[in-house]
Amino acid sequence: MRTSVFLGLALLVMVAGMPSPAQSQGLHCQAVSVETCAMAGKLGRGINLGNMLDPPREGDWGYWLLPEYLDKVAPLFTTVRIPVRWSNHAAPTEDAALDERFAGRVDKVIDSYLAKGLYVILDLHHYNQLFGDALMPNEYPVAAEVLETRLVNIWQQLAERYKDRSDKLIFELLNEPHGKLNGEPWNALLARILKTVRSSNPTRTVLLGPTEWNAAKALDKLRLPDDRHLLIAIHNYEPFNFTHQGIQYLPKPFPTGTKCCNKQQQQMITDALDLAQAWSKQHGYPLHIGEFGAYKAANMDARASYIRFVRDEIERRGMGWTYWDFASSFGIFDTKTGIWIDPLRRALLD
Ligand code: BGC
């Protein structure tokens, strides 16, 4: 009897001393709950359903989120990130009452992916005026004094709306804060949003990232409220003149023809990941790489090499990722033919 109690105790001590699966993958979790840490370790491989629900109006950029994509995406990925331009589907007034028809549409999308067992990141994307950016065609302006409160009120409604959904639904407060939100303004605003979200969703995982477009180098400016259910998002588009070559909407478009990835380019990618990981180790919040990707104007072999390299480097550090994106201009799926762009799909997943 005594021996078995002793053996049991010894086993318990051994198990307690063993790293959890997430820790053994290299995640740093001392500031978050066991559940949040475990989730960070399970997000794995994911994809952004980009340019579908985040243009000013669905379809404005030539892509629609069709129900048949579910059976393409679900077998290959564990996580899906759904960028949504809520700011343009809510009243322009302070209360920001959600457009019920559009919100009902988003409900169906979220529920269809949750029903397949995927983690779903609901990402509030492109509130341009908040950053001081120019409005896009079909995007309506709001009074400057209601800009921030609208965002808080949008989240109040979303949090209430989705509070009973599965824990696999993750709220991402704001994609790529930048411009006017750089530094302290974002810290103050994220604390307001988080407080609102927590009144209806005390333990749901919330994803948020630093300013300067979720850059690793801005992590040291991030001030986080005391909250044990946070994951931190980083985007990595290094080397930018490769990943964004040929994009005409940039103020100074990069020429095409740049390949990837020589030693110096590899270093740019890994330096950003290492910087993020050092921050994570120091502060104890696990990381998720919410976006990386290469625009279609780059050479196909170079895109594939880039994708494989970045994926391997992220995974080597034990982090999950969501590639940008599924089917638009950085995409790995061709909406016209309804088939995967095979060299890219293989680079990402094989
Ligand atoms: C933006 C996209 C853009 C991508 C790469 C995303 O966050 O929403 O419009 O194509 O980043 O720059």
XYZ file of C-alpha atoms and ligand atoms in Angstrom:
362
model
C 0.000 0.000 0.000
C 2.678 2.445 1.143
C 4.811 1.527 -1.883
C 1.981 2.194 -4.304
C 1.249 5.560 -2.653
C 4.950 6.372 -2.902
C 5.086 5.292 -6.550
C 1.941 7.308 -7.279
C 3.446 10.374 -5.651
C 6.718 9.936 -7.483
C 4.831 9.693 -10.767
C 2.872 12.820 -9.954
C 6.063 14.733 -9.193
C 7.602 13.515 -12.456
C 4.548 14.472 -14.501
C 4.285 17.877 -12.796
C 7.926 18.519 -13.588
C 7.529 17.560 -17.221
C 6.958 20.330 -19.746
C 3.400 20.503 -21.137
C 3.159 19.762 -24.890
C 2.945 23.511 -25.556
C 6.014 24.266 -23.424
C 7.995 21.509 -25.021
C 7.228 23.096 -28.388
C 9.025 26.226 -27.229
C 5.998 28.343 -26.324
C 6.358 30.726 -23.406
C 3.260 30.881 -21.256
C 4.014 32.109 -17.742
C 1.573 35.052 -18.064
C -1.395 33.052 -19.388
C -3.685 30.257 -18.252
C -2.984 26.589 -18.927
C -5.931 26.575 -21.377
C -4.665 29.576 -23.340
C -1.197 28.068 -23.519
C -2.618 24.769 -24.718
C -4.650 26.560 -27.372
C -1.575 28.431 -28.632
C 0.045 25.040 -29.099
C -2.930 23.683 -31.013
C -3.625 26.478 -33.527
C -1.099 24.862 -35.838
C -1.565 25.573 -39.514
C -4.145 28.055 -40.653
C -5.263 30.298 -43.462
C -6.728 33.788 -43.814
C -9.977 34.036 -45.748
C -8.681 37.404 -46.933
C -10.243 40.045 -49.182
C -13.692 38.485 -48.854
C -15.424 40.012 -45.834
C -12.865 42.799 -45.349
C -13.415 45.011 -48.412
C -15.837 47.904 -47.787
C -18.608 45.661 -49.164
C -18.386 41.925 -49.811
C -17.473 41.379 -53.462
C -15.923 44.840 -53.966
C -12.516 43.271 -54.639
C -13.795 40.395 -56.769
C -13.955 37.667 -54.103
C -16.929 36.151 -52.338
C -16.762 33.755 -49.425
C -18.592 30.799 -50.970
C -19.935 27.888 -48.885
C -18.021 25.362 -51.003
C -14.675 26.713 -49.734
C -15.406 25.078 -46.394
C -14.755 21.593 -47.738
C -11.546 22.762 -49.406
C -10.126 24.464 -46.329
C -11.337 22.307 -43.440
C -9.450 19.081 -44.266
C -6.118 20.905 -44.652
C -6.031 23.442 -41.839
C -6.668 23.533 -38.091
C -7.346 27.267 -37.945
C -9.077 29.814 -40.096
C -8.737 33.593 -39.667
C -11.708 35.602 -40.867
C -10.916 39.271 -41.470
C -14.089 41.392 -41.324
C -14.487 45.138 -41.918
C -17.043 45.622 -39.157
C -16.528 49.400 -39.138
C -18.289 49.659 -42.509
C -21.152 47.385 -41.438
C -22.180 49.347 -38.373
C -23.999 52.630 -37.840
C -21.729 55.690 -38.263
C -22.902 56.929 -34.877
C -21.261 56.261 -31.513
C -23.450 53.230 -30.739
C -22.186 51.551 -33.973
C -25.263 49.330 -34.157
C -24.286 46.359 -36.315
C -25.908 45.787 -39.693
C -27.974 42.762 -38.706
C -28.085 41.264 -42.208
C -24.328 41.351 -42.583
C -23.773 40.106 -39.023
C -26.126 37.196 -39.729
C -23.993 36.358 -42.760
C -20.835 36.349 -40.624
C -22.581 34.157 -38.002
C -23.141 31.496 -40.641
C -19.533 31.592 -41.800
C -18.176 31.334 -38.244
C -20.560 28.538 -37.334
C -19.798 26.533 -40.454
C -16.052 26.490 -39.675
C -16.593 25.826 -35.962
C -18.863 22.926 -36.884
C -15.943 21.368 -38.786
C -13.845 21.552 -35.620
C -11.570 24.396 -36.727
C -10.297 27.186 -34.516
C -11.833 30.404 -35.834
C -10.119 33.764 -35.390
C -12.661 36.548 -35.831
C -10.466 39.480 -36.847
C -11.614 43.101 -36.962
C -9.872 44.341 -40.082
C -9.338 47.695 -41.836
C -10.884 50.433 -39.718
C -8.930 52.879 -41.909
C -10.104 56.153 -40.457
C -8.930 55.128 -37.009
C -5.352 54.974 -38.253
C -5.618 58.255 -40.157
C -5.545 56.410 -43.482
C -7.475 57.481 -46.584
C -10.919 55.982 -46.988
C -11.431 53.431 -49.733
C -14.185 53.572 -52.340
C -17.514 52.600 -50.677
C -16.126 53.221 -47.199
C -18.074 55.853 -45.278
C -16.538 58.432 -42.929
C -17.581 58.900 -39.301
C -17.133 61.879 -36.973
C -13.613 61.953 -35.483
C -14.953 62.072 -31.907
C -16.828 58.756 -32.236
C -14.037 56.777 -33.947
C -12.642 54.965 -30.909
C -15.900 54.546 -29.017
C -17.420 52.930 -32.091
C -14.708 50.288 -31.965
C -15.400 49.598 -28.294
C -19.137 49.398 -29.016
C -18.661 47.129 -32.007
C -16.780 44.733 -29.730
C -19.402 45.058 -27.019
C -21.980 43.785 -29.520
C -19.757 41.090 -31.039
C -18.757 39.798 -27.616
C -22.385 39.598 -26.531
C -23.399 37.998 -29.814
C -20.791 35.238 -29.679
C -20.448 34.690 -25.930
C -22.001 31.210 -26.069
C -19.974 29.968 -29.024
C -17.327 27.276 -28.593
C -14.020 28.192 -26.928
C -12.478 27.592 -30.336
C -13.749 31.009 -31.406
C -10.995 33.573 -30.786
C -11.554 37.337 -30.875
C -8.839 39.411 -32.573
C -9.391 42.996 -31.464
C -7.809 44.889 -34.368
C -5.690 43.947 -37.350
C -2.371 45.789 -37.730
C -2.832 48.940 -35.602
C -0.590 51.665 -37.049
C -0.446 55.379 -37.924
C -2.350 57.409 -35.337
C -2.601 54.384 -33.023
C 1.168 53.770 -32.804
C 2.450 53.480 -29.247
C 0.322 54.659 -26.307
C -2.987 55.351 -28.125
C -3.275 51.650 -28.953
C -2.384 50.604 -25.387
C -5.174 52.795 -24.019
C -7.701 51.655 -26.601
C -6.958 47.935 -26.303
C -7.485 48.154 -22.532
C -10.934 49.715 -23.109
C -11.934 47.074 -25.658
C -10.666 44.219 -23.527
C -12.592 45.434 -20.477
C -15.785 45.496 -22.546
C -15.157 42.045 -24.028
C -14.412 40.578 -20.582
C -17.786 41.615 -19.169
C -19.476 38.974 -21.335
C -16.551 36.647 -22.191
C -14.399 36.358 -19.056
C -12.140 33.587 -20.307
C -12.387 33.570 -24.100
C -9.008 33.704 -25.836
C -8.328 37.165 -27.220
C -5.666 37.790 -29.846
C -4.023 41.173 -30.189
C -0.750 42.510 -31.464
C 1.654 45.432 -31.335
C 1.476 48.580 -33.452
C 3.426 49.349 -36.633
C 1.268 46.776 -38.441
C 1.820 44.044 -35.827
C 5.592 44.307 -36.140
C 7.857 42.307 -33.833
C 9.993 45.417 -33.361
C 7.023 47.239 -31.766
C 6.397 44.543 -29.125
C 8.358 46.428 -26.495
C 5.825 49.284 -26.720
C 2.869 47.003 -26.010
C 1.348 47.402 -22.511
C -1.015 44.606 -21.602
C -3.729 44.669 -18.963
C -3.648 41.883 -16.405
C -5.428 39.131 -18.337
C -4.576 35.421 -18.480
C -6.327 34.656 -21.762
C -4.277 36.574 -24.307
C -2.376 35.428 -27.367
C -0.106 37.856 -29.165
C -0.169 38.226 -32.966
C 2.808 39.118 -35.101
C 2.837 39.601 -38.879
C 5.965 38.876 -40.873
C 6.274 40.064 -44.477
C 10.076 40.177 -44.581
C 11.718 40.716 -47.019
C 9.079 43.305 -47.937
C 10.514 44.090 -51.394
C 10.095 40.393 -52.211
C 6.674 39.714 -50.650
C 5.113 42.958 -51.911
C 6.797 43.251 -55.326
C 4.587 44.484 -58.145
C 1.761 45.766 -55.913
C 0.530 48.924 -57.566
C -1.386 50.337 -54.583
C 1.803 50.923 -52.587
C 2.990 54.568 -52.649
C 6.276 53.428 -54.257
C 5.731 50.032 -55.909
C 8.640 47.558 -55.744
C 9.943 46.236 -59.071
C 9.214 42.588 -59.893
C 11.953 40.000 -60.454
C 13.236 39.750 -56.859
C 13.749 36.099 -55.812
C 13.849 34.552 -52.367
C 15.532 33.507 -50.093
C 19.298 34.048 -49.946
C 21.168 34.116 -46.618
C 20.523 37.801 -46.057
C 16.805 37.466 -46.810
C 16.552 34.429 -44.557
C 18.177 36.435 -41.812
C 15.554 39.207 -42.140
C 12.798 36.635 -41.674
C 14.383 34.840 -38.741
C 15.550 38.038 -37.000
C 11.917 39.186 -36.707
C 10.831 35.769 -35.415
C 13.697 35.652 -32.910
C 12.958 39.144 -31.663
C 9.326 38.161 -31.104
C 10.339 34.965 -29.379
C 12.728 36.768 -27.043
C 9.863 39.115 -26.058
C 7.573 36.135 -25.550
C 10.119 34.424 -23.315
C 10.583 37.545 -21.213
C 6.885 38.413 -20.859
C 5.289 34.956 -20.934
C 2.648 35.467 -23.633
C 2.560 32.895 -26.450
C 2.735 34.104 -30.045
C 0.753 33.439 -33.187
C 2.025 34.443 -36.638
C -1.194 35.891 -38.015
C 0.040 36.795 -41.496
C 2.891 36.050 -43.843
C 2.697 35.613 -47.591
C 3.958 36.636 -51.014
C 2.043 38.530 -53.713
C 1.235 36.810 -56.991
C 3.610 38.990 -59.075
C 6.642 37.158 -57.623
C 8.081 34.186 -59.474
C 6.198 30.969 -58.586
C 9.305 28.956 -57.560
C 10.500 31.839 -55.410
C 7.088 32.110 -53.725
C 7.169 28.394 -52.986
C 10.713 28.592 -51.544
C 9.727 31.579 -49.434
C 6.591 29.899 -48.108
C 8.400 26.696 -47.184
C 11.224 28.548 -45.480
C 8.957 30.808 -43.391
C 6.647 27.955 -42.456
C 9.576 25.806 -41.303
C 11.106 28.629 -39.277
C 7.801 29.433 -37.546
C 7.129 25.785 -36.774
C 10.691 25.228 -35.549
C 9.930 27.851 -32.898
C 6.745 26.038 -31.876
C 4.356 28.742 -33.067
C 1.108 28.479 -35.016
C 0.443 30.468 -38.179
C -2.278 31.662 -40.529
C -1.023 32.243 -44.085
C -2.158 35.352 -45.995
C -4.144 34.241 -47.807
C -6.501 31.618 -49.150
C -7.571 32.812 -52.601
C -6.883 36.478 -53.347
C -3.713 38.110 -54.658
C -1.379 36.344 -52.202
C -3.476 33.187 -52.376
C -2.806 29.499 -52.823
C -6.211 28.609 -54.271
C -7.577 29.633 -57.673
C -11.213 30.705 -57.425
C -11.639 30.570 -61.214
C -10.672 26.924 -61.593
C -11.644 25.871 -58.078
C -8.291 24.142 -57.502
C -5.256 24.668 -55.302
C -2.151 26.307 -56.770
C -0.209 23.159 -56.173
C 3.402 24.318 -55.747
C 2.219 26.804 -53.116
C -0.117 24.400 -51.349
C 2.695 21.847 -51.120
C 5.199 24.429 -49.899
C 2.798 25.397 -47.136
C 1.606 21.978 -46.055
C 3.779 19.066 -47.224
C -4.174 43.401 -45.732
C -4.209 43.018 -47.186
C -2.813 42.937 -47.732
C -1.973 42.047 -46.860
C -0.549 42.065 -47.331
C -3.344 42.426 -44.989
O -3.376 42.722 -43.624
O -5.470 43.411 -45.238
O -4.989 43.923 -47.915
O -2.840 42.404 -49.028
O -2.033 42.442 -45.506
O -0.042 43.352 -47.342
